[in-house]
Coordinates of C-alpha atoms in Angstrom, one line a residue:
Chain A
M1 CA -58.2 50.1 -32.0
M2 CA -60.8 49.1 -34.7
Q3 CA -59.6 51.3 -37.2
P4 CA -61.0 50.9 -40.8
N5 CA -58.4 50.0 -43.2
N6 CA -58.2 52.2 -45.9
G7 CA -57.0 48.9 -48.4
G8 CA -54.1 47.6 -48.0
G9 CA -51.2 47.2 -45.4
P10 CA -52.3 45.2 -42.6
Q11 CA -54.8 47.0 -39.6
W12 CA -51.5 47.3 -37.4
A13 CA -49.6 49.7 -39.7
N14 CA -51.9 52.0 -40.2
P15 CA -51.9 54.2 -36.7
Q16 CA -55.3 55.8 -36.2
G17 CA -55.5 58.6 -39.0
T18 CA -52.9 59.4 -40.0
Q19 CA -52.5 56.6 -43.6
Q20 CA -56.0 57.9 -44.3
Q21 CA -54.8 60.6 -46.7
H22 CA -52.5 58.1 -48.2
A23 CA -55.4 55.9 -49.5
T24 CA -54.9 56.4 -53.4
A25 CA -50.7 56.0 -52.9
V26 CA -49.6 53.4 -55.3
S27 CA -49.9 49.7 -55.0
L28 CA -45.8 49.7 -54.6
A29 CA -45.7 52.5 -51.6
Q30 CA -48.5 50.4 -49.8
Q31 CA -46.2 47.1 -50.1
E32 CA -43.5 49.1 -49.1
D33 CA -45.3 49.9 -46.2
A34 CA -46.5 46.4 -45.9
F35 CA -42.9 45.9 -44.8
F36 CA -41.5 48.4 -42.6
A37 CA -44.3 48.7 -41.3
P38 CA -43.1 49.3 -37.9
L39 CA -41.1 52.2 -39.4
S40 CA -44.2 53.6 -41.3
T41 CA -45.1 56.0 -39.1
L42 CA -41.8 57.8 -40.2
D43 CA -42.9 59.4 -43.1
E44 CA -45.6 61.3 -41.8
P45 CA -45.4 64.7 -40.5
V46 CA -44.4 65.6 -37.5
R47 CA -47.3 67.2 -36.4
E48 CA -49.3 64.3 -36.4
T49 CA -47.1 62.4 -34.2
I50 CA -47.3 65.1 -31.6
M51 CA -50.8 65.1 -32.0
R52 CA -51.4 61.3 -31.3
D53 CA -49.9 61.3 -28.5
V54 CA -51.6 64.4 -27.2
R55 CA -54.9 63.4 -28.2
S56 CA -54.5 60.2 -26.4
V57 CA -53.4 61.9 -23.6
A58 CA -57.0 64.5 -24.3
S59 CA -59.2 61.3 -24.6
K60 CA -57.8 59.9 -21.2
L61 CA -58.5 63.2 -19.6
K62 CA -61.5 63.8 -20.6
V63 CA -62.8 59.6 -19.7
V64 CA -61.0 60.9 -16.1
L65 CA -63.8 63.9 -16.5
L66 CA -66.8 62.4 -17.3
P67 CA -67.4 59.6 -14.7
M68 CA -69.8 61.7 -11.9
D69 CA -72.3 61.2 -14.5
R70 CA -74.1 57.5 -13.6
T71 CA -77.1 57.9 -15.3
I72 CA -76.8 59.7 -18.3
P73 CA -76.8 56.8 -21.4
Y74 CA -74.1 56.5 -23.5
G75 CA -76.1 57.9 -26.2
G76 CA -75.8 61.2 -24.4
Y77 CA -72.2 61.0 -24.9
A78 CA -72.0 60.4 -28.2
G79 CA -70.4 63.8 -28.7
V80 CA -67.5 62.7 -26.7
S81 CA -66.5 59.1 -28.6
Q82 CA -63.5 59.2 -28.6
T83 CA -61.0 56.9 -31.3
E84 CA -59.7 55.0 -28.4
N85 CA -63.6 53.7 -26.6
I86 CA -66.0 52.3 -28.6
E87 CA -67.5 50.6 -26.0
L88 CA -71.3 50.2 -26.1
T89 CA -72.2 49.3 -22.4
D90 CA -70.8 50.9 -19.6
R91 CA -69.3 54.3 -18.2
D92 CA -67.1 52.4 -16.2
K93 CA -66.0 50.2 -19.5
Q94 CA -65.6 53.1 -20.8
I95 CA -62.8 54.2 -18.4
I96 CA -61.5 51.1 -18.3
E97 CA -61.2 50.4 -21.9
S98 CA -59.6 53.7 -22.9
L99 CA -57.0 53.9 -19.2
R100 CA -55.5 50.4 -20.6
D101 CA -53.3 51.9 -22.9
W102 CA -51.1 53.5 -20.5
D103 CA -48.9 56.7 -20.4
L104 CA -47.3 58.7 -18.1
W105 CA -47.2 61.8 -20.0
G106 CA -50.5 63.0 -18.8
P107 CA -49.8 62.1 -15.2
L108 CA -46.7 63.7 -15.9
I109 CA -48.3 67.2 -17.2
V110 CA -50.9 67.0 -14.7
C111 CA -48.2 66.7 -11.6
L112 CA -46.6 69.5 -12.8
G113 CA -49.8 71.8 -13.3
L114 CA -50.9 71.6 -9.7
A115 CA -47.2 71.8 -8.8
V116 CA -46.8 74.8 -10.1
L117 CA -50.1 76.4 -9.1
L118 CA -49.6 76.0 -5.4
S119 CA -46.0 76.9 -5.6
F120 CA -47.3 80.3 -6.8
N121 CA -48.9 80.8 -4.0
A122 CA -46.7 80.0 -1.3
P123 CA -44.1 82.3 -0.2
V124 CA -40.4 83.4 -1.6
G125 CA -38.5 81.7 -0.5
Q126 CA -41.1 78.2 -0.8
A127 CA -41.7 77.9 -3.6
S128 CA -39.2 75.5 -4.7
L129 CA -40.0 73.4 -1.2
V130 CA -43.8 73.9 -2.3
F131 CA -43.8 72.3 -5.6
A132 CA -40.9 69.6 -4.5
T133 CA -43.8 68.5 -1.7
V134 CA -45.9 68.1 -4.0
F135 CA -44.5 66.4 -6.6
C136 CA -42.4 64.0 -4.8
A137 CA -46.6 63.6 -2.1
V138 CA -48.1 62.5 -6.1
W139 CA -45.4 60.1 -7.5
L140 CA -44.4 58.5 -4.2
G141 CA -47.8 58.0 -3.2
A142 CA -49.3 56.5 -6.3
A143 CA -45.9 54.3 -6.3
V144 CA -47.4 53.5 -2.6
V145 CA -50.6 52.6 -3.6
T146 CA -49.8 50.5 -6.7
I147 CA -46.9 48.5 -4.7
N148 CA -50.0 48.4 -2.2
T149 CA -52.5 47.1 -4.8
Q150 CA -49.9 44.6 -6.0
L151 CA -49.3 43.3 -2.5
L152 CA -53.0 42.4 -2.3
G153 CA -52.7 40.6 -5.2
G154 CA -53.7 42.7 -7.9
T155 CA -53.3 42.0 -10.8
I156 CA -52.5 45.5 -12.6
S157 CA -49.4 46.6 -13.8
F158 CA -47.1 48.9 -12.0
F159 CA -46.8 51.8 -14.4
Q160 CA -51.2 50.8 -15.5
S161 CA -51.6 52.0 -11.7
V162 CA -49.5 55.0 -11.7
C163 CA -51.1 55.8 -15.2
V164 CA -54.6 55.8 -13.7
L165 CA -53.3 57.5 -10.3
G166 CA -52.1 60.1 -12.3
Y167 CA -54.6 61.1 -14.4
G168 CA -57.2 60.7 -11.6
V169 CA -54.7 63.5 -10.1
F170 CA -56.6 66.2 -12.7
P171 CA -59.2 67.1 -11.9
M172 CA -57.6 68.1 -8.1
T173 CA -56.2 70.3 -10.7
M174 CA -58.9 72.0 -11.9
A175 CA -60.5 72.1 -8.1
A176 CA -56.6 73.9 -7.3
V177 CA -57.4 76.4 -10.3
V178 CA -60.9 77.2 -8.6
V179 CA -58.9 77.6 -5.0
L180 CA -56.3 79.7 -6.4
L181 CA -58.9 82.2 -7.9
F182 CA -60.7 82.1 -5.0
K183 CA -58.5 83.0 -2.7
M184 CA -57.5 86.4 -4.7
L185 CA -61.2 87.6 -4.1
P186 CA -61.8 89.3 -0.4
L187 CA -64.5 87.1 0.1
G188 CA -63.3 86.2 3.6
V189 CA -64.3 83.2 5.8
F190 CA -66.9 82.2 3.0
S191 CA -63.6 81.4 0.6
V192 CA -62.8 79.0 2.9
L193 CA -65.9 77.1 3.3
V194 CA -66.2 76.9 -0.6
E195 CA -62.5 75.9 -1.3
V196 CA -63.2 73.1 1.3
A197 CA -66.4 72.0 -1.2
V198 CA -64.6 72.5 -4.3
L199 CA -61.9 70.2 -3.3
F200 CA -64.2 67.8 -1.7
V201 CA -65.9 67.6 -4.7
A202 CA -62.7 67.3 -6.9
F203 CA -61.8 64.3 -4.4
L204 CA -64.4 62.7 -5.0
W205 CA -64.2 62.2 -8.7
S206 CA -60.1 62.2 -8.5
T207 CA -61.2 58.7 -5.9
R208 CA -64.1 57.6 -8.0
A209 CA -62.2 57.8 -11.4
S210 CA -59.3 55.7 -10.0
S211 CA -61.3 53.3 -7.8
V212 CA -63.6 52.2 -10.9
F213 CA -60.1 51.2 -13.1
I214 CA -58.1 49.9 -10.3
G215 CA -61.2 47.9 -8.6
Q216 CA -61.5 45.5 -11.4
Y217 CA -57.7 44.2 -11.1
I218 CA -58.6 43.1 -7.2
V219 CA -60.5 40.5 -6.2
A220 CA -64.0 41.4 -4.3
S221 CA -63.4 40.5 -1.2
R222 CA -60.3 42.8 -0.9
R223 CA -61.7 45.6 -2.4
V224 CA -62.0 47.8 0.0
L225 CA -58.5 47.5 1.2
A226 CA -57.5 48.3 -2.1
V227 CA -59.8 51.4 -2.4
F228 CA -58.9 53.0 0.8
P229 CA -55.9 54.0 0.2
V230 CA -56.5 55.8 -3.3
L231 CA -58.5 57.7 -1.6
F232 CA -55.9 58.4 1.2
F233 CA -54.0 59.5 -1.2
Y234 CA -56.5 61.8 -2.7
T235 CA -57.7 63.1 1.0
F236 CA -53.8 64.2 1.6
L237 CA -53.6 65.8 -1.8
A238 CA -56.8 67.8 -1.5
W239 CA -55.4 68.6 1.8
L240 CA -52.0 69.8 0.7
V241 CA -53.8 71.9 -2.3
L242 CA -55.4 73.6 0.9
L243 CA -53.0 74.1 3.1
F244 CA -51.2 75.8 0.1
Chain B
M1 CA -53.8 34.2 -8.4
M2 CA -53.7 35.9 -6.0
N3 CA -50.1 34.6 -4.2
S4 CA -48.7 34.4 -7.1
T5 CA -45.4 33.1 -5.4
N6 CA -43.9 31.4 -2.1
D7 CA -41.1 31.7 -0.2
N8 CA -41.0 30.2 2.9
N9 CA -40.0 27.5 2.0
G10 CA -36.8 29.2 2.8
E11 CA -35.5 28.0 5.7
D12 CA -31.9 29.7 6.1
F13 CA -30.8 31.8 8.5
G14 CA -31.6 35.3 8.8
A15 CA -33.1 34.4 5.1
N16 CA -36.0 36.1 6.0
P17 CA -36.0 38.0 9.6
F18 CA -40.3 37.2 9.1
R19 CA -39.4 33.7 10.7
S20 CA -38.4 32.3 13.9
V21 CA -38.7 28.8 15.8
D22 CA -42.2 28.2 16.3
V23 CA -42.1 27.4 20.1
F24 CA -44.9 25.1 20.5
Y25 CA -43.1 22.7 18.2
D26 CA -43.1 19.5 19.7
E27 CA -40.7 16.5 19.0
S28 CA -43.3 14.2 19.9
D29 CA -45.8 15.2 18.7
A30 CA -48.0 12.1 16.7
Q31 CA -48.1 14.2 13.6
N32 CA -44.5 13.8 12.7
Q33 CA -43.4 10.4 13.7
Q34 CA -44.9 9.3 10.1
Q35 CA -42.5 11.8 8.5
S36 CA -39.6 10.9 11.1
Q37 CA -37.9 8.8 9.2
H38 CA -37.8 11.6 5.5
Q39 CA -37.2 14.9 8.1
Q40 CA -34.4 13.5 9.5
Q41 CA -32.6 13.1 5.7
Q42 CA -33.6 15.7 5.0
Q43 CA -32.8 18.5 7.5
Q44 CA -29.6 17.2 7.3
Q45 CA -29.1 17.9 3.8
S46 CA -31.6 19.8 2.2
S47 CA -32.1 23.4 2.3
I48 CA -36.3 22.8 1.7
P49 CA -39.0 22.0 3.3
D50 CA -42.0 20.5 2.5
P51 CA -44.3 22.4 4.1
F52 CA -46.9 20.7 2.2
Q53 CA -46.5 17.1 3.9
Q54 CA -47.2 19.1 7.4
Q55 CA -49.7 20.9 5.5
Q56 CA -51.7 17.6 4.7
Q57 CA -51.7 16.2 8.5
Q58 CA -52.4 19.5 10.1
S59 CA -55.4 20.2 8.1
L60 CA -56.9 16.7 8.9
S61 CA -55.9 17.5 12.7
Q62 CA -55.9 20.8 14.4
P63 CA -53.8 23.7 13.2
T64 CA -51.1 24.2 15.6
N65 CA -48.3 24.9 15.0
S66 CA -46.0 21.2 15.9
F67 CA -44.5 21.1 13.0
S68 CA -40.5 21.4 11.2
Y69 CA -39.1 22.8 9.1
P70 CA -35.0 21.1 8.2
M71 CA -32.1 22.1 9.9
M72 CA -29.3 23.6 7.9
T73 CA -26.5 21.9 8.8
T74 CA -24.4 24.2 8.6
N75 CA -26.7 26.2 11.6
N76 CA -27.0 25.2 15.0
N77 CA -30.0 27.1 15.2
N78 CA -33.4 24.8 15.7
N79 CA -35.1 26.7 13.1
S80 CA -38.7 25.3 13.3
N81 CA -40.0 27.8 11.6
G82 CA -43.7 28.7 12.5
M83 CA -44.5 30.5 9.1
M84 CA -47.6 28.6 7.4
P85 CA -46.5 28.2 3.9
S86 CA -49.8 30.1 1.8
G87 CA -51.8 29.7 -1.0
P88 CA -49.8 28.3 -3.2
M89 CA -48.8 25.7 -1.7
D90 CA -51.4 23.7 -3.6
N91 CA -50.1 23.7 -6.7
I92 CA -47.0 21.7 -5.7
N93 CA -48.0 18.5 -7.0
M94 CA -47.6 15.4 -4.9
N95 CA -44.2 14.0 -6.6
N96 CA -42.7 16.9 -5.3
N97 CA -41.7 14.8 -2.0
M98 CA -40.7 12.0 -3.2
N99 CA -38.1 13.5 -6.5
M100 CA -37.1 16.0 -3.0
N101 CA -36.2 12.8 -1.2
M102 CA -34.8 10.7 -4.3
A103 CA -32.7 14.4 -5.0
S104 CA -32.2 14.5 -1.3
T105 CA -30.5 10.7 -1.3
Q106 CA -28.5 11.7 -3.9
Q107 CA -26.3 15.1 -2.8
F108 CA -26.2 13.5 0.8
Q109 CA -22.5 14.5 0.5
Q110 CA -23.5 17.9 -1.0
Q111 CA -23.7 20.0 2.0
Q112 CA -21.8 23.5 1.1
P113 CA -24.3 26.0 0.1
A114 CA -25.4 27.0 -3.0
G115 CA -23.4 29.8 -4.7
L116 CA -24.8 33.1 -4.6
M117 CA -27.4 33.7 -6.7
A118 CA -27.6 30.1 -7.9
P119 CA -30.2 27.8 -6.6
P120 CA -29.4 25.6 -4.3
P121 CA -28.8 22.0 -5.7
Q122 CA -32.1 20.4 -4.5
L123 CA -34.0 22.3 -6.1
Q124 CA -32.7 22.2 -9.9
P125 CA -34.3 18.1 -9.7
M126 CA -37.2 20.0 -7.9
A127 CA -38.2 23.3 -9.9
Q128 CA -38.8 21.8 -13.0
Q129 CA -41.4 20.5 -11.7
Q130 CA -43.0 22.9 -9.5
H131 CA -45.9 24.5 -12.4
Q132 CA -45.5 28.0 -10.8
H133 CA -42.4 30.1 -10.7
Q134 CA -40.7 29.4 -6.5
Q135 CA -38.7 31.9 -5.9
Q136 CA -34.8 30.7 -4.9
Q137 CA -33.6 30.3 -1.5
P138 CA -30.9 32.6 -0.8
T139 CA -28.4 31.1 1.2
S140 CA -25.9 34.4 0.8
W141 CA -26.2 37.1 3.0
W142 CA -26.9 39.3 -0.9
G143 CA -28.9 36.9 -1.4
N144 CA -30.6 37.9 1.8
I145 CA -30.7 41.1 0.8
L146 CA -32.2 40.9 -2.3
M147 CA -34.8 38.7 -1.2
C148 CA -36.2 41.5 1.4
L149 CA -36.4 43.5 -1.7
N150 CA -38.4 41.6 -3.8
L151 CA -42.2 42.4 -4.3
D152 CA -42.9 38.7 -3.7
S153 CA -41.4 37.7 -0.2
Y154 CA -43.8 40.1 1.4
K155 CA -47.3 39.3 -0.7
M156 CA -47.0 36.5 2.5
Y157 CA -48.4 39.6 5.2
F158 CA -51.5 41.1 2.1
D159 CA -53.1 38.2 2.0
I160 CA -56.0 39.1 4.1
D161 CA -58.8 39.9 3.2
A162 CA -61.4 43.1 3.6
D163 CA -63.7 41.0 6.2
D164 CA -60.5 39.8 8.3
I165 CA -59.7 43.4 8.7
V166 CA -62.0 44.6 9.8
T167 CA -62.1 41.5 12.4
R168 CA -59.0 42.7 13.8
I169 CA -59.9 46.0 14.5
R170 CA -63.4 44.8 15.8
A171 CA -61.3 42.4 18.3
V172 CA -58.8 45.2 19.6
I173 CA -61.5 47.6 20.4
L174 CA -63.9 44.3 21.4
H175 CA -61.2 42.0 23.3
F176 CA -58.1 44.1 23.8
Y177 CA -58.2 42.7 28.0
K178 CA -58.4 39.0 27.2
P179 CA -54.8 36.9 27.1
E180 CA -54.2 35.5 24.0
H181 CA -57.1 35.5 22.5
F182 CA -56.0 38.4 19.3
R183 CA -53.0 36.4 18.9
N184 CA -54.9 33.5 19.1
N185 CA -57.9 32.8 17.8
V186 CA -57.6 36.6 16.1
V187 CA -55.0 36.7 14.4
G188 CA -53.1 33.2 14.8
P189 CA -50.0 32.9 14.8
V190 CA -48.7 31.0 11.9
K191 CA -50.8 31.2 8.7
T192 CA -53.1 28.1 9.2
A193 CA -56.5 27.1 7.1
E194 CA -58.7 29.7 9.5
L195 CA -56.5 32.0 10.7
K196 CA -54.4 33.7 8.1
G197 CA -51.5 34.7 10.8
P198 CA -50.2 38.4 10.8
D199 CA -50.7 40.7 8.2
L200 CA -49.0 43.6 7.5
Y201 CA -51.6 45.4 5.6
G202 CA -53.3 46.8 8.6
P203 CA -50.0 48.1 10.7
F204 CA -48.6 50.0 7.6
W205 CA -52.2 51.9 6.6
I206 CA -53.3 52.0 10.2
T207 CA -50.4 53.8 11.0
M208 CA -51.1 56.0 8.4
T209 CA -53.7 57.4 9.2
L210 CA -52.5 57.9 12.5
I211 CA -50.5 60.1 11.1
F212 CA -52.3 61.9 9.0
I213 CA -54.9 61.9 11.1
L214 CA -52.6 63.5 14.1
G215 CA -50.8 65.8 11.4
V216 CA -54.4 67.7 11.1
T217 CA -55.9 67.7 14.3
A218 CA -52.7 69.1 16.3
N219 CA -53.5 71.6 13.8
F220 CA -57.2 71.9 14.6
H221 CA -56.5 71.8 18.3
A222 CA -53.9 74.3 17.7
F223 CA -56.1 77.0 15.9
I224 CA -58.8 76.8 18.1
H225 CA -56.1 77.3 21.2
H226 CA -55.5 80.0 18.8
T227 CA -58.7 81.8 18.3
T228 CA -59.8 81.5 21.6
S229 CA -57.1 82.8 22.7
I230 CA -57.7 85.5 20.9
H231 CA -61.1 85.7 21.9
T232 CA -60.2 85.8 25.7
G233 CA -57.2 87.6 25.7
G234 CA -56.2 91.1 23.4
G235 CA -59.8 92.2 21.6
S236 CA -62.8 90.8 20.0
S237 CA -61.7 89.8 17.0
S238 CA -64.6 87.6 15.0
S239 CA -63.0 85.3 13.4
S240 CA -65.2 82.2 13.0
N241 CA -63.9 80.1 10.7
S242 CA -64.4 76.5 10.9
N243 CA -61.7 75.2 8.9
G244 CA -58.2 75.4 11.3
G245 CA -56.0 73.6 8.1
G246 CA -55.8 77.6 6.3
N247 CA -52.7 79.1 5.9
T248 CA -54.4 82.3 7.0
T249 CA -57.2 82.6 8.5
T250 CA -59.2 85.3 7.1
T251 CA -60.0 87.2 9.7
T252 CA -62.4 90.4 10.2
T253 CA -61.2 92.3 13.6
T254 CA -63.0 94.8 15.2
S255 CA -60.8 95.5 17.1
T256 CA -57.7 96.7 17.9
T257 CA -55.1 93.5 18.1
T258 CA -52.6 93.1 15.4
A259 CA -52.9 91.7 11.8
A260 CA -50.3 89.4 13.1
E261 CA -51.5 88.2 16.5
D262 CA -54.8 87.3 14.0
E263 CA -52.5 84.7 11.7
F264 CA -52.9 80.8 12.5
D265 CA -49.5 79.7 11.5
Y266 CA -50.0 75.6 9.7
D267 CA -47.6 74.1 11.8
I268 CA -46.6 71.4 9.0
N269 CA -44.0 70.0 11.4
H270 CA -46.8 68.2 13.7
L271 CA -47.4 65.9 10.3
L272 CA -43.4 65.1 10.3
N273 CA -43.3 64.6 13.8
A274 CA -45.9 62.3 14.3
A275 CA -44.2 60.3 11.0
Y276 CA -41.3 59.9 13.5
I277 CA -43.3 59.1 16.8
C278 CA -45.7 56.5 14.7
C279 CA -43.2 55.1 12.4
G280 CA -40.9 54.5 15.0
F281 CA -43.2 52.8 17.3
V282 CA -44.7 50.3 15.1
F283 CA -41.4 49.8 12.8
V284 CA -38.5 50.5 14.9
L285 CA -39.9 49.4 18.7
P286 CA -41.1 46.0 17.5
T287 CA -37.8 45.1 15.0
T288 CA -36.0 46.0 18.6
L289 CA -37.7 44.3 21.0
W290 CA -37.6 40.7 18.8
I291 CA -33.9 41.2 17.7
T292 CA -33.9 41.8 21.8
T293 CA -35.8 38.8 22.5
Q294 CA -34.8 36.4 19.3
C295 CA -31.4 37.0 18.7
C296 CA -29.9 38.0 23.1
M297 CA -32.1 36.8 25.3
S298 CA -32.3 33.5 22.7
M299 CA -35.9 33.5 23.4
K300 CA -38.4 32.3 20.5
A301 CA -41.1 33.7 20.9
L302 CA -43.1 36.1 19.0
T303 CA -42.2 36.0 14.6
L304 CA -41.0 39.8 13.7
A305 CA -44.3 39.8 11.6
E306 CA -46.5 39.3 14.8
W307 CA -44.5 41.9 16.9
V308 CA -44.8 44.5 14.0
C309 CA -48.9 43.5 13.4
L310 CA -49.7 43.9 17.4
Y311 CA -47.9 46.9 17.8
G312 CA -49.6 48.0 13.9
Y313 CA -52.9 47.1 16.0
S314 CA -52.7 48.6 18.7
L315 CA -52.7 52.0 17.3
V316 CA -56.4 51.2 16.6
P317 CA -58.0 52.8 19.9
F318 CA -55.1 55.9 19.3
L319 CA -57.7 56.7 15.8
P320 CA -60.8 58.0 17.6
V321 CA -58.8 59.4 20.4
A322 CA -56.7 61.5 18.2
V323 CA -59.5 63.1 16.7
L324 CA -61.3 64.0 19.8
C325 CA -58.3 65.8 21.4
I326 CA -59.4 68.4 19.3
I327 CA -61.2 69.6 22.3
P328 CA -59.3 72.0 24.4
F329 CA -59.5 71.4 27.5
A330 CA -56.6 69.2 28.7
I331 CA -58.0 67.1 31.4
V332 CA -60.2 66.2 28.5
S333 CA -56.8 65.1 26.2
W334 CA -55.1 63.8 29.4
V335 CA -58.0 61.4 30.0
L336 CA -58.9 60.7 26.7
L337 CA -55.1 59.7 25.5
A338 CA -54.5 58.0 29.0
V339 CA -57.9 55.9 28.4
A340 CA -56.4 54.9 24.6
T341 CA -52.7 53.8 26.0
A342 CA -54.0 51.4 28.1
V343 CA -55.8 50.1 25.6
S344 CA -53.8 49.7 23.4
V345 CA -50.6 48.1 26.5
L346 CA -53.6 45.8 27.3
L347 CA -53.4 44.0 23.9
V348 CA -49.7 43.9 23.6
V349 CA -48.5 42.7 27.0
R350 CA -51.6 40.0 27.4
N351 CA -50.7 38.6 23.8
V352 CA -46.9 38.8 24.3
A353 CA -46.4 38.0 28.2
H354 CA -47.3 34.6 27.3
P355 CA -44.8 33.4 24.8
L356 CA -42.2 35.5 26.9
L357 CA -42.6 33.2 29.7
A358 CA -43.1 30.3 28.0
N359 CA -39.9 28.6 28.2
D360 CA -36.9 28.4 31.0
V361 CA -35.0 30.9 29.8
G362 CA -38.1 33.4 29.3
Q363 CA -38.8 32.8 33.2
A364 CA -35.4 34.8 34.1
K365 CA -35.3 37.5 31.1
A366 CA -39.2 38.4 30.5
P367 CA -40.3 40.5 32.6
P368 CA -37.9 43.3 31.8
V369 CA -38.9 43.1 28.5
I370 CA -42.4 43.3 30.1
L371 CA -41.7 46.0 31.6
I372 CA -39.7 48.1 28.5
I373 CA -43.3 47.7 26.8
L374 CA -44.7 49.2 29.4
G375 CA -42.5 52.2 29.6
A376 CA -42.7 52.5 25.6
H377 CA -46.0 52.9 25.2
V378 CA -46.0 55.2 28.5
V379 CA -43.3 57.0 26.4
F380 CA -45.7 57.4 23.7
F381 CA -49.0 58.6 25.2
L382 CA -46.6 61.3 26.7
F383 CA -44.6 61.8 22.9
L384 CA -48.6 62.8 21.5
K385 CA -49.4 64.3 24.8
F386 CA -46.7 66.7 25.0
A387 CA -45.8 67.3 21.0
F388 CA -49.1 67.5 19.8
F389 CA -52.3 68.1 22.1
H390 CA -50.5 70.7 24.3
H391 CA -50.5 74.2 25.4
S392 CA -48.6 75.7 28.1
G393 CA -50.7 78.6 29.4

């Protein structure tokens, strides 16, 4: 992360944005910060600590949401630049860069959102069963796809891949919201077709985002073999959403 | 870089169930006579094969299966391994052979197997010269279990390209009836320079795909049956849903059929039953057959990986058939499933019969095994028909 250094202290002692308000701190404090650099985040307000993670998750979600627009050059995304992505060339490179520092909070939030949404609509006695099914399906499916990628010789790390697949479920969650709304509307046959269309779009979206990332870590001759399970995973999730 | 480790130096019996004696191993093969002296030494104490020796020999001649692995003194099995080492063998330098021979002569007296997880003594001089990490050779039961759980043990079965998978699937569809074609010419009994050997990617994902397709199409079939029976049976409900996957069908009835009869309940059990049946057919059944032929009947025919690979690819004909069985006519389901079963069983039997009958033991004991294979396919066919695509009345 290339952050402008606000005088004093090594680059890595300044997490993004936190030390900027201390630009005028006395040199002793800065020296202390430099010395105790790994502990320097103790002085920041708790809100800042939390917001750092929230911003990280939000930026990755944005990156996952945007891969459908391949034609708009980077200039069109001037308003969407995140502090973590200073990639100037390819949209795909942007995705890769931002998803490289993985975290599991985002996938957890997304997966919980999806499971809770689907369990709302379940029959009364089966809400917990539906929740458990969706939750396990997401995590086990991500693990299976990751193991498959690694067995094929991919150099991606386990949690990185699980993180990417988990973030890729986010379009599915949004589609589940839409589907839920449509199920409540008394539109009859038309609603089913709309549900299928929405889920199909979400499925394409998720698969595109995930396979761009995962494909980078696999030899070209085997990329299809690694992408097919991703496709399968999201098809399964879309089918679960349609079902429940 | 793709295969970061190799694990197939382990010549430990019961170590890796995917290995068995190569049935084509020939003592008098000219290739091995040059190394026979080395090998006799190694056969007596070393637990590490030097597969790259044979690999070099093999690269010169056409890839046959005739290379030997050293024998353990603790076991009487003639465990000549039919498994070809994978890519990482290229990284092992030439010095290993010499050093291993020297080490083996020095440690001729040490014939006890190594400790629980410690590498056998012969490995230690070799390990320092390996460029890359080499797995320890488990010599105990617990070590074998841990090696089964390690991901690297399975990497050699996923060393496959997309083109190879396509080739294999096409070979199943086009060449299923040719004796020994799939096993020898497409898959290859062992991993050689030209044929990649049995893989587990195909069987696993074909099985998963079939499970999913069965789970979906069985419900489609039931849905169509449900709506047609409503049409012909009682009222004139105008449910014209083209999608059968939903929990409820929103039918706009204009007749007197009750709402409860119009509900189509999605049956999740189809998916679960499909999972049990397909996994049992592709993984449990070949394992049972392998155990039966390998251990009980002492026929060294196919490795476990080959059995699973064959059975996995034999599910390929069922994929399009499962989709076509949505058509609600019973005769269509019967015919299509019968055709798929015939293709599948021909593929398996044609590739399995010859190795099973090849040796003397096999002459007497192989026919019952082949009959069991046939019977299992018929049972699978009946299961598919009656569990998924059958409605009485």
